[in-house]
Short mmCIF file of C-alpha atoms and ligand atoms in Angstrom, two decimals:
data_model
loop_
_atom_site.label_atom_id
_atom_site.label_comp_id
_atom_site.label_asym_id
_atom_site.label_seq_id
_atom_site.Cartn_x
_atom_site.Cartn_y
_atom_site.Cartn_z
CA UNK A 2 0.00 0.00 0.00
CA UNK A 3 1.19 3.46 -0.80
CA UNK A 4 -0.67 6.21 0.97
CA UNK A 5 -0.35 9.98 1.42
CA UNK A 6 1.38 10.95 4.67
CA UNK A 7 -0.96 13.82 5.33
CA UNK A 8 -4.31 15.03 4.06
CA UNK A 9 -5.40 18.52 5.07
CA UNK A 10 -8.84 19.81 4.14
CA UNK A 11 -10.06 23.15 5.43
CA UNK A 12 -10.92 26.76 4.80
CA UNK A 13 -8.33 29.44 4.14
CA UNK A 14 -5.41 27.06 4.69
CA UNK A 15 -3.06 28.53 2.08
CA UNK A 16 -1.31 30.73 4.69
CA UNK A 17 -0.52 27.49 6.57
CA UNK A 18 1.20 25.76 3.66
CA UNK A 19 4.77 26.69 4.70
CA UNK A 20 4.22 25.29 8.17
CA UNK A 21 2.57 22.11 6.83
CA UNK A 22 5.49 21.48 4.46
CA UNK A 23 7.99 21.99 7.32
CA UNK A 24 6.06 19.48 9.44
CA UNK A 25 6.52 16.97 6.61
CA UNK A 26 10.28 17.57 7.00
CA UNK A 27 10.51 19.00 3.52
CA UNK A 28 13.28 21.50 2.95
CA UNK A 29 15.16 23.23 0.17
CA UNK A 30 13.50 24.56 -2.91
CA UNK A 31 10.07 23.73 -4.36
CA UNK A 32 9.06 23.64 -7.99
CA UNK A 33 5.41 24.66 -8.36
CA UNK A 34 3.53 23.48 -11.46
CA UNK A 35 0.19 25.01 -12.46
CA UNK A 36 -1.85 26.19 -15.41
CA UNK A 37 -1.80 29.88 -16.38
CA UNK A 38 -5.28 30.72 -15.04
CA UNK A 39 -4.81 28.96 -11.72
CA UNK A 40 -1.48 30.74 -11.37
CA UNK A 41 -3.16 34.16 -11.60
CA UNK A 42 -5.45 33.22 -8.72
CA UNK A 43 -3.17 31.31 -6.38
CA UNK A 44 0.25 32.85 -6.94
CA UNK A 45 -0.25 35.80 -4.57
CA UNK A 46 -1.46 33.77 -1.53
CA UNK A 47 0.89 30.84 -2.18
CA UNK A 48 3.93 33.08 -2.70
CA UNK A 49 3.33 35.00 0.47
CA UNK A 50 2.86 31.72 2.40
CA UNK A 51 6.13 30.33 1.01
CA UNK A 52 7.94 33.61 1.70
CA UNK A 53 6.94 33.33 5.38
CA UNK A 54 9.97 34.28 7.48
CA UNK A 55 9.56 31.34 9.90
CA UNK A 56 8.37 28.62 7.51
CA UNK A 57 9.73 29.86 4.23
CA UNK A 58 10.92 27.92 1.20
CA UNK A 59 12.76 28.84 -1.93
CA UNK A 60 10.54 28.17 -4.92
CA UNK A 61 10.17 28.61 -8.64
CA UNK A 62 7.04 28.38 -10.77
CA UNK A 63 6.46 26.59 -14.08
CA UNK A 64 3.28 27.01 -16.11
CA UNK A 65 1.92 24.20 -18.26
CA UNK A 66 -1.13 24.09 -20.52
CA UNK A 67 -1.25 20.43 -21.58
CA UNK A 68 -0.76 17.20 -19.72
CA UNK A 69 1.70 15.52 -22.04
CA UNK A 70 4.69 13.23 -21.70
CA UNK A 71 6.95 15.93 -23.16
CA UNK A 72 5.74 18.43 -20.51
CA UNK A 73 6.55 15.83 -17.81
CA UNK A 74 10.06 15.49 -19.26
CA UNK A 75 10.48 19.27 -19.38
CA UNK A 76 9.41 19.63 -15.75
CA UNK A 77 11.70 16.72 -14.68
CA UNK A 78 14.60 18.42 -16.49
CA UNK A 79 13.94 21.79 -14.82
CA UNK A 80 13.62 20.06 -11.42
CA UNK A 81 17.02 18.41 -11.93
CA UNK A 82 18.77 21.52 -13.27
CA UNK A 83 17.43 23.76 -10.50
CA UNK A 84 18.19 21.18 -7.78
CA UNK A 85 14.54 21.12 -6.72
CA UNK A 86 13.82 19.21 -3.49
CA UNK A 87 10.11 18.58 -4.09
CA UNK A 88 7.28 19.41 -6.49
CA UNK A 89 3.92 21.01 -5.80
CA UNK A 90 1.14 20.47 -8.35
CA UNK A 91 -1.53 23.17 -8.12
CA UNK A 92 -4.72 22.89 -10.16
CA UNK A 93 -7.43 20.50 -11.25
CA UNK A 94 -6.18 17.75 -13.51
CA UNK A 95 -3.33 18.52 -15.90
CA UNK A 96 -0.91 20.25 -13.52
CA UNK A 97 -1.40 17.60 -10.85
CA UNK A 98 -0.82 14.81 -13.39
CA UNK A 99 2.31 16.43 -14.84
CA UNK A 100 3.80 17.28 -11.42
CA UNK A 101 2.96 13.78 -10.14
CA UNK A 102 4.62 11.97 -13.02
CA UNK A 103 7.60 14.35 -13.17
CA UNK A 104 8.25 13.90 -9.44
CA UNK A 105 7.90 10.11 -9.80
CA UNK A 106 10.41 10.07 -12.67
CA UNK A 107 12.78 12.35 -10.73
CA UNK A 108 12.31 10.41 -7.48
CA UNK A 109 11.24 13.57 -5.62
CA UNK A 110 8.36 14.07 -3.16
CA UNK A 111 5.13 15.45 -4.58
CA UNK A 112 2.51 17.60 -2.86
CA UNK A 113 -0.96 17.92 -4.39
CA UNK A 114 -2.83 21.22 -3.98
CA UNK A 115 -6.14 20.78 -5.82
CA UNK A 116 -8.02 23.94 -6.81
CA UNK A 117 -11.00 22.02 -8.18
CA UNK A 118 -12.68 18.71 -7.40
CA UNK A 119 -13.01 17.31 -10.90
CA UNK A 120 -11.53 13.79 -10.55
CA UNK A 121 -9.75 11.43 -8.18
CA UNK A 122 -6.30 12.10 -9.65
CA UNK A 123 -5.84 14.70 -6.89
CA UNK A 124 -4.95 11.87 -4.49
CA UNK A 125 -4.46 8.68 -6.53
CA UNK A 126 -1.12 7.14 -7.52
CA UNK A 127 -2.12 7.44 -11.20
CA UNK A 128 -1.32 10.02 -13.82
CA UNK A 129 -3.10 10.55 -17.09
CA UNK A 130 -0.85 12.10 -19.73
CA UNK A 131 -0.96 12.34 -23.50
CA UNK A 132 1.70 10.74 -25.64
CA UNK A 133 1.97 7.40 -23.86
CA UNK A 134 0.17 5.49 -26.62
CA UNK A 135 -2.62 4.41 -24.30
CA UNK A 136 -5.75 6.27 -23.33
CA UNK A 137 -5.76 5.34 -19.65
CA UNK A 138 -3.74 6.36 -16.58
CA UNK A 139 -0.33 5.01 -15.70
CA UNK A 140 1.02 4.17 -12.26
CA UNK A 141 3.21 6.74 -10.52
CA UNK A 142 3.14 7.38 -6.76
CA UNK A 143 0.44 8.91 -4.57
CA UNK A 144 1.11 12.45 -3.35
CA UNK A 145 3.12 12.75 -0.12
CA UNK A 146 0.50 15.26 1.03
CA UNK A 147 -2.79 16.69 -0.19
CA UNK A 148 -3.68 20.22 0.85
CA UNK A 149 -7.24 21.08 -0.20
CA UNK A 150 -8.76 24.49 0.48
CA UNK A 151 -12.55 24.18 0.31
CA UNK A 152 -12.95 27.94 -0.21
CA UNK A 153 -10.68 27.87 -3.29
CA UNK A 154 -12.29 24.66 -4.63
CA UNK A 155 -15.84 25.97 -4.17
CA UNK A 156 -15.04 29.04 -6.27
CA UNK A 157 -13.97 26.86 -9.24
CA UNK A 158 -16.41 26.30 -12.12
CA UNK A 159 -19.47 24.28 -10.99
CA UNK A 160 -18.94 22.03 -14.01
CA UNK A 161 -15.67 20.78 -12.52
CA UNK A 162 -17.43 19.79 -9.30
CA UNK A 163 -20.19 17.91 -11.13
CA UNK A 164 -17.50 16.15 -13.18
CA UNK A 165 -15.88 15.03 -9.92
CA UNK A 166 -19.26 13.62 -8.86
CA UNK A 167 -19.49 11.63 -12.10
CA UNK A 168 -16.01 10.21 -11.44
CA UNK A 169 -17.15 9.23 -7.93
CA UNK A 170 -20.50 7.69 -8.87
CA UNK A 171 -18.58 5.59 -11.42
CA UNK A 172 -17.16 3.55 -8.52
CA UNK A 173 -20.60 1.84 -8.37
CA UNK A 174 -19.84 -0.04 -11.59
CA UNK A 175 -16.01 -0.03 -11.29
CA UNK A 176 -16.18 -2.08 -8.08
CA UNK A 177 -18.69 -4.50 -9.62
CA UNK A 178 -16.44 -4.95 -12.65
CA UNK A 179 -13.52 -5.65 -10.31
CA UNK A 180 -15.59 -8.21 -8.39
CA UNK A 181 -16.62 -9.83 -11.67
CA UNK A 182 -12.97 -10.07 -12.81
CA UNK A 183 -12.14 -11.78 -9.54
CA UNK A 184 -14.95 -14.33 -10.02
CA UNK A 185 -14.32 -15.05 -13.69
CA UNK A 186 -10.57 -14.54 -14.04
CA UNK A 187 -9.41 -15.05 -10.47
CA UNK A 188 -8.04 -11.46 -10.39
CA UNK A 189 -6.93 -10.13 -7.00
CA UNK A 190 -9.88 -8.41 -5.30
CA UNK A 191 -9.36 -6.28 -2.18
CA UNK A 192 -12.50 -5.99 -0.08
CA UNK A 193 -11.26 -3.05 1.96
CA UNK A 194 -10.25 -0.99 -1.08
CA UNK A 195 -13.50 -1.94 -2.82
CA UNK A 196 -15.59 -0.89 0.20
CA UNK A 197 -13.74 2.42 0.48
CA UNK A 198 -14.30 3.22 -3.19
CA UNK A 199 -17.97 2.24 -2.90
CA UNK A 200 -18.34 4.42 0.21
CA UNK A 201 -17.07 7.41 -1.80
CA UNK A 202 -19.81 6.86 -4.39
CA UNK A 203 -22.49 6.31 -1.74
CA UNK A 204 -21.53 9.54 0.05
CA UNK A 205 -22.11 11.50 -3.14
CA UNK A 206 -25.44 9.75 -3.75
CA UNK A 207 -26.55 10.50 -0.18
CA UNK A 208 -25.57 14.18 -0.46
CA UNK A 209 -26.61 14.94 -4.03
CA UNK A 210 -29.12 17.65 -2.96
CA UNK A 211 -26.51 19.58 -0.98
CA UNK A 212 -23.97 19.16 -3.77
CA UNK A 213 -26.56 20.27 -6.35
CA UNK A 214 -27.16 23.45 -4.33
CA UNK A 215 -23.35 24.02 -4.23
CA UNK A 216 -23.40 24.22 -0.43
CA UNK A 217 -19.94 24.27 1.14
CA UNK A 218 -20.73 21.07 3.04
CA UNK A 219 -21.58 19.41 -0.28
CA UNK A 220 -18.28 20.57 -1.80
CA UNK A 221 -16.45 19.19 1.21
CA UNK A 222 -18.14 15.79 0.79
CA UNK A 223 -16.99 15.65 -2.85
CA UNK A 224 -13.40 16.60 -1.96
CA UNK A 225 -13.22 14.05 0.86
CA UNK A 226 -14.79 11.36 -1.32
CA UNK A 227 -12.34 12.03 -4.19
CA UNK A 228 -9.41 11.80 -1.80
CA UNK A 229 -10.79 8.55 -0.30
CA UNK A 230 -11.29 7.07 -3.77
CA UNK A 231 -7.69 7.92 -4.71
CA UNK A 232 -6.53 6.36 -1.44
CA UNK A 233 -8.58 3.21 -2.28
CA UNK A 234 -6.53 2.89 -5.48
CA UNK A 235 -3.34 3.31 -3.40
CA UNK A 236 -4.52 0.53 -1.06
CA UNK A 237 -5.36 -1.77 -3.96
CA UNK A 238 -2.13 -0.90 -5.77
CA UNK A 239 -4.30 -0.70 -8.88
CA UNK A 240 -6.88 1.60 -10.40
CA UNK A 241 -9.43 -1.26 -10.35
CA UNK A 242 -11.56 0.07 -7.46
CA UNK A 243 -11.88 3.42 -9.26
CA UNK A 244 -11.99 2.51 -12.91
CA UNK A 245 -14.07 -0.11 -14.73
CA UNK A 246 -16.16 -0.42 -17.87
CA UNK A 247 -17.60 3.11 -17.44
CA UNK A 248 -14.04 4.51 -17.55
CA UNK A 249 -13.35 2.44 -20.68
CA UNK A 250 -16.40 4.12 -22.23
CA UNK A 251 -15.03 7.53 -21.20
CA UNK A 252 -11.59 6.73 -22.70
CA UNK A 253 -13.25 5.48 -25.90
CA UNK A 254 -15.23 8.74 -26.15
CA UNK A 255 -12.01 10.70 -25.71
CA UNK A 256 -10.51 8.82 -28.68
CA UNK A 257 -13.60 9.08 -30.92
CA UNK A 258 -14.84 12.53 -29.91
CA UNK A 259 -11.89 14.29 -28.25
CA UNK A 260 -12.76 17.24 -26.04
CA UNK A 261 -16.48 16.47 -25.86
CA UNK A 262 -17.30 16.32 -22.16
CA UNK A 263 -14.98 16.28 -19.15
CA UNK A 264 -13.53 13.00 -17.86
CA UNK A 265 -15.97 12.68 -14.96
CA UNK A 266 -18.96 13.75 -17.08
CA UNK A 267 -18.29 10.91 -19.54
CA UNK A 268 -17.68 8.47 -16.68
CA UNK A 269 -21.04 9.44 -15.16
CA UNK A 270 -22.87 8.83 -18.44
CA UNK A 271 -20.94 5.56 -18.85
CA UNK A 272 -21.98 4.49 -15.34
CA UNK A 273 -25.69 4.79 -16.21
CA UNK A 274 -25.25 2.38 -19.14
CA UNK A 275 -22.88 -0.05 -17.37
CA UNK A 276 -25.24 -0.10 -14.36
CA UNK A 277 -27.96 -1.41 -16.68
CA UNK A 278 -25.61 -4.13 -17.96
CA UNK A 279 -24.80 -5.06 -14.35
CA UNK A 280 -28.51 -5.20 -13.54
CA UNK A 281 -28.36 -2.48 -10.87
CA UNK A 282 -30.66 0.52 -10.51
CA UNK A 283 -29.48 2.73 -13.38
CA UNK A 284 -32.48 5.05 -12.99
CA UNK A 285 -31.33 5.99 -9.45
CA UNK A 286 -27.85 6.78 -10.78
CA UNK A 287 -29.28 8.92 -13.58
CA UNK A 288 -31.54 10.80 -11.15
CA UNK A 289 -28.66 11.46 -8.75
CA UNK A 290 -26.50 12.83 -11.57
CA UNK A 291 -29.38 15.06 -12.66
CA UNK A 292 -29.88 16.31 -9.10
CA UNK A 293 -26.20 17.23 -8.95
CA UNK A 294 -26.45 19.00 -12.31
CA UNK A 295 -24.18 16.55 -14.18
CA UNK A 296 -24.96 15.56 -17.79
CA UNK A 297 -26.81 12.28 -18.35
CA UNK A 298 -27.24 12.43 -22.13
CA UNK A 299 -24.95 12.53 -25.17
CA UNK A 300 -26.57 15.80 -26.24
CA UNK A 301 -25.52 17.57 -23.04
CA UNK A 302 -21.85 16.95 -23.86
CA UNK A 303 -22.40 17.76 -27.56
CA UNK A 304 -21.76 14.16 -28.60
CA UNK A 305 -23.71 12.39 -31.34
CA UNK A 306 -25.71 9.17 -31.02
CA UNK A 307 -23.26 7.38 -33.32
CA UNK A 308 -20.26 8.49 -31.23
CA UNK A 309 -21.85 6.94 -28.13
CA UNK A 310 -22.62 3.68 -29.96
CA UNK A 311 -19.09 3.52 -31.44
CA UNK A 312 -17.57 4.27 -28.03
CA UNK A 313 -19.56 1.45 -26.43
CA UNK A 314 -18.19 -0.93 -29.06
CA UNK A 315 -14.61 0.34 -28.75
CA UNK A 316 -14.63 0.38 -24.92
CA UNK A 317 -14.51 -3.41 -24.60
CA UNK A 318 -11.41 -3.60 -26.83
CA UNK A 319 -9.31 -0.89 -25.21
CA UNK A 320 -7.81 -2.83 -22.36
CA UNK A 321 -8.00 -6.53 -23.04
CA UNK A 322 -6.31 -7.56 -19.77
CA UNK A 323 -9.05 -5.83 -17.77
CA UNK A 324 -12.15 -8.04 -17.52
CA UNK A 325 -15.41 -6.08 -17.17
CA UNK A 326 -19.11 -6.46 -17.82
CA UNK A 327 -18.39 -5.50 -21.45
CA UNK A 328 -16.68 -8.89 -21.88
CA UNK A 329 -19.95 -10.57 -20.93
CA UNK A 330 -22.33 -8.22 -22.74
CA UNK A 331 -20.59 -8.72 -26.11
CA UNK A 332 -22.31 -5.66 -27.54
CA UNK A 333 -23.20 -5.38 -31.21
CA UNK A 334 -24.09 -2.12 -32.99
CA UNK A 335 -27.74 -2.93 -32.41
CA UNK A 336 -27.52 -3.91 -28.75
CA UNK A 337 -25.19 -0.97 -28.00
CA UNK A 338 -27.72 1.43 -29.57
CA UNK A 339 -30.53 -0.21 -27.61
CA UNK A 340 -28.56 0.11 -24.37
CA UNK A 341 -27.95 3.82 -24.95
CA UNK A 342 -31.62 4.34 -25.86
CA UNK A 343 -33.02 2.36 -22.93
CA UNK A 344 -30.92 4.35 -20.50
CA UNK A 345 -31.95 7.60 -22.26
CA UNK A 346 -28.32 8.54 -22.99
CA UNK A 347 -29.34 8.96 -26.65
ZN1 ZN B 421 -11.68 8.72 -13.24
#
């Protein structure tokens, strides 16, 4: 098991960051990685926290705009040249992924500072980057620490939060796929990790009204659940508790209709359809996503009916070593279209 050493969730905690990093026995110089927009917002408070006279750190800042393998290599190179002691990824997805993989490749500690709650990469050991010739995440290391400011996260775009909810609700089918793989293929199945991932999904389902109203308590539930889901993957040593057939659908959509819908939005839509294949209450999942304000149809993410059908067919062929309900459903064009229609995705 690889787990974060410390998880701090609170309000207005940026001024505390220097002290928190000192408590983790980090020293020397930090390399901060973020996107340009996030930088505009968080540079002033983060800089003044790191310039603190008692808990100060030397630091430099690198801006990235894509999560690609070449950006990871660039950041690793800068970290080495500037004798960086640790990396801080600040942002939603891309910056965290790039900083996580660059720190893993450079064998340096990594601290995750999420500014939105859009997926479980903020705490998981996995990084999703372009240019690796596969559409899914690769294994790196979990963050040494996660520092999540609910105030900052709640001011991010509501769409990012609803995407995070889709990524969480997807654990309902991911865990069932994992269980199925254990039954049919004798794959390792960890009950504790599976329960923790399932709990993250159930928490979102139980709090969908509060999340839908964007109450701070609702935002906090999503952040805690995303962190727990990432930790579940760290416990399992695999993304299995967090990623099943619904994620394969999301990856297939990204290949066939790149840029249409956020990761968690596509996972949420995928979960509705995979839930039907698993014979669980797909209507309840659809209603919860609607309550939260997440998309439940192809139209809402500007995708076409054919793209959804093609993605359903491609999904089962993306990762042959990963047994899921798609291996049992053996979808054809006709049955895939029926599935999407019956679940009102198209
Ligand atoms: Zn995901």
